[in-house]
Coordinates of C-alpha atoms in Angstrom, one line a residue:
X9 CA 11.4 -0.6 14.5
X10 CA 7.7 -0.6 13.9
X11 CA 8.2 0.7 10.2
X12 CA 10.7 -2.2 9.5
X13 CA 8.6 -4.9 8.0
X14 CA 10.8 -7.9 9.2
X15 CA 9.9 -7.2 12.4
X16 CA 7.3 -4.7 13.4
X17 CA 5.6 -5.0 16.5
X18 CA 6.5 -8.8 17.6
X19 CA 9.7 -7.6 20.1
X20 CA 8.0 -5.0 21.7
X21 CA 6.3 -5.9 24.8
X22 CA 1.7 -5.4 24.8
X23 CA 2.0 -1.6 26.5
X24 CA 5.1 -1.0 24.0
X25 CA 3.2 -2.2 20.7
X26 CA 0.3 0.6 21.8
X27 CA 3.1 3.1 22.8
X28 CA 4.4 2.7 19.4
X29 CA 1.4 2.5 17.5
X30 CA 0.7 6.3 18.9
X31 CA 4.3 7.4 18.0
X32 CA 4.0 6.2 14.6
X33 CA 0.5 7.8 14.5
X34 CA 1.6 10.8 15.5
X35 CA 4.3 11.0 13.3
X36 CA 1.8 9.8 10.1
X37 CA 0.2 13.1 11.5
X38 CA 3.0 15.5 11.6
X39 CA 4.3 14.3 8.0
X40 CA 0.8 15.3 6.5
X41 CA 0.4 18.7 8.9
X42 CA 4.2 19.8 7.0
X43 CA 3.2 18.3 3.5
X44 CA -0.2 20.7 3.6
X45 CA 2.0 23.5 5.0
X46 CA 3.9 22.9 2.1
X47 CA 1.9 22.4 -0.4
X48 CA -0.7 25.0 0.7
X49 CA 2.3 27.9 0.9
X50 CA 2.5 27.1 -3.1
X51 CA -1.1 28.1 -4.1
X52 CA -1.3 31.2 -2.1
X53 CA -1.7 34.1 -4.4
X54 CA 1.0 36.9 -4.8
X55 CA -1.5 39.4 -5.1
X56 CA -4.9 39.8 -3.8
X57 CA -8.0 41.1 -5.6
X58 CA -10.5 43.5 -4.5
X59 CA -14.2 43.4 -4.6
X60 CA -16.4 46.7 -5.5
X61 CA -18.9 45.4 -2.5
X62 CA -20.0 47.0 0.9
X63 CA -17.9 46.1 3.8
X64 CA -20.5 44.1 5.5
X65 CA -20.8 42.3 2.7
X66 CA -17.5 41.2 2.7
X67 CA -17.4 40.5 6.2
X68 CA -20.2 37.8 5.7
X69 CA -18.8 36.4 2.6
X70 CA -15.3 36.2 4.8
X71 CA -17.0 34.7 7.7
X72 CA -18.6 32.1 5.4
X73 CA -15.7 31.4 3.6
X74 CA -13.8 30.7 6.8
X75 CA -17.1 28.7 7.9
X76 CA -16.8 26.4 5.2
X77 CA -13.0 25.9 5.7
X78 CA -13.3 24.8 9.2
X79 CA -16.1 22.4 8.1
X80 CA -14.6 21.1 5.1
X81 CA -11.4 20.7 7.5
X82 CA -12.7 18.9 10.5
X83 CA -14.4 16.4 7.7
X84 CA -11.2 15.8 6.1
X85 CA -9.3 15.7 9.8
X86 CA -11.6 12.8 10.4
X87 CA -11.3 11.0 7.3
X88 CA -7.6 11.1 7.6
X89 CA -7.6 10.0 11.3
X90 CA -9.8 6.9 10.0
X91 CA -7.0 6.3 7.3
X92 CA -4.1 6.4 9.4
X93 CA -5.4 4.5 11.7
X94 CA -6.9 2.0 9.1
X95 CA -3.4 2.0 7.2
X96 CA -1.0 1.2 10.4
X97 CA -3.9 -1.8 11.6
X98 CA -3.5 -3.2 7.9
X99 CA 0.4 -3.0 7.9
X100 CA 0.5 -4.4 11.4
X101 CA -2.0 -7.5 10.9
X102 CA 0.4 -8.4 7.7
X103 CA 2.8 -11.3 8.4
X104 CA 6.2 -10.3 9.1
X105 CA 8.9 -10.2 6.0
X106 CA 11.9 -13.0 6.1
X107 CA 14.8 -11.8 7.5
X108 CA 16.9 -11.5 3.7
X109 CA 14.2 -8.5 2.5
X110 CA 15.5 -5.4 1.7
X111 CA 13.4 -3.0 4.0
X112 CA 13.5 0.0 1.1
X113 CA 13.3 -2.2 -1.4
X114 CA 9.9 -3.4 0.4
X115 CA 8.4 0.1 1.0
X116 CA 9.1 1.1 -2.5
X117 CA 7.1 -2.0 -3.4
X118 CA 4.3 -1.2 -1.0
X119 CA 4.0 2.4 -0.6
X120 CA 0.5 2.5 -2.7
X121 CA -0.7 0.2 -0.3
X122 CA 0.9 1.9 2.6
X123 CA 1.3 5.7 1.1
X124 CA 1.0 7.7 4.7
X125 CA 3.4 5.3 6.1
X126 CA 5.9 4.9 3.5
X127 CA 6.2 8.6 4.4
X128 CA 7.4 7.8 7.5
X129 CA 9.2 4.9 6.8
X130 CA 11.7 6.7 4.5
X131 CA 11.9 9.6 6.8
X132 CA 13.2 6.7 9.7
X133 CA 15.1 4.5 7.4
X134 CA 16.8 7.7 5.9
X135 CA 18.9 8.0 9.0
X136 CA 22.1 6.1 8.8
X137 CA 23.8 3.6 11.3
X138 CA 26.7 4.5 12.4
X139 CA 29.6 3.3 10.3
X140 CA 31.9 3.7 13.6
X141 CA 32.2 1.3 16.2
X142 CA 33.0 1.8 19.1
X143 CA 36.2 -0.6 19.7
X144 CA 38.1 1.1 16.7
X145 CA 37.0 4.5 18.5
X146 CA 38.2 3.1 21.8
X147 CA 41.4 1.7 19.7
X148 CA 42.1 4.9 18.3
X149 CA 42.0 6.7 21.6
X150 CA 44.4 4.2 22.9
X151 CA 47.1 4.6 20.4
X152 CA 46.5 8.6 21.0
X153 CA 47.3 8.1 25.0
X154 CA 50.2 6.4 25.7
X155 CA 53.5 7.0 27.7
X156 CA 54.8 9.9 26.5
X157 CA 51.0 11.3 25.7
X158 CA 49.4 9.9 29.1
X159 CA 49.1 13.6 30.5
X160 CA 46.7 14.8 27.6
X161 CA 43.6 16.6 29.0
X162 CA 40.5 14.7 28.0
X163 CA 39.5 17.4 25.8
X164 CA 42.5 17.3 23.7
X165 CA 42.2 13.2 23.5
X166 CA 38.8 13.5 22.3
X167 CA 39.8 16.2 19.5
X168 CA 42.6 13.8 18.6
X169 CA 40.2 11.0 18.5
X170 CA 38.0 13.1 16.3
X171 CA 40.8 14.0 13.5
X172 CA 42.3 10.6 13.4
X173 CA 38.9 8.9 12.8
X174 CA 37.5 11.5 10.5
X175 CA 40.8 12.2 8.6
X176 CA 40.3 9.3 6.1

């Protein structure tokens, strides 16, 4: 709910808005950890050159290399915990959208403003409602089970149920 601009955080409850703010931090983080898994599977080399050098040598050079990796990492780790964290304070301090915006619409609009949530948001929104209710499912069960059906197992009602409803 937090990612849909018409409403955001104003239904939830004080302990709720800083439970969700953590979730959607969280997933802000788990988006990025698979987009550099991603990206950084593409630049790895298929084969690997070899150096003339001493082993120590290359021991040193490795161990620096790695050095410099975890540095550079735990700089840009911090920088992207300060961005996330700046990005979902912005987003939430922005009034709330009227009621007639099309939510995808308004992330499409907004996602240069909002880039690391836009991720998320079209990750959430992606998943669609159900287009079943539940009284034409409970409907449809009822016209499976009647008098000459009513000693159906459950089992066999709920495969029933399944066919009719899926069968158009």
């Amino acid at each position: 709910m937090i990612v849909d601009p018409r409403y955001k955080d104003q239904l939830l409850k004080p302990e709720q808005k800083i439970i969700g703010h953590n979730r959607i931090c969280d997933l802000i983080s788990k988006y990025n950890e698979q987009s550099v898994n991603e990206h950084s599977m593409e630049n790895i080399p298929s084969s690997a050159t070899t150096s003339t050098s001493s082993d120590s040598s290359r021991k040193s050079t490795l161990q620096n290399f790695f050095k410099n990796v975890l540095r550079s990492s735990d700089r840009d780790n911090e920088t992207f915990d300060d961005k996330k964290e700046k990005e979902v304070r912005l987003y939430l301090a922005e009034n709330v959208v009227s009621q007639n915006t099309n939510v995808i619409s308004w992330w499409k609009a907004n996602i240069v403003r909002f880039p690391l949530l836009a991720a998320v948001a079209r990750n959430l929104l992606a998943i669609p409602a159900t287009q079943v209710t539940s009284e034409r499912l409970f409907s449809t069960a009822g016209n499976i089970v009647n008098e000459k059906r009513s000693r159906l197992c459950s089992e066999n009602v709920e495969m029933l149920s399944f066919l009719h409803v899926n069968s158009k």
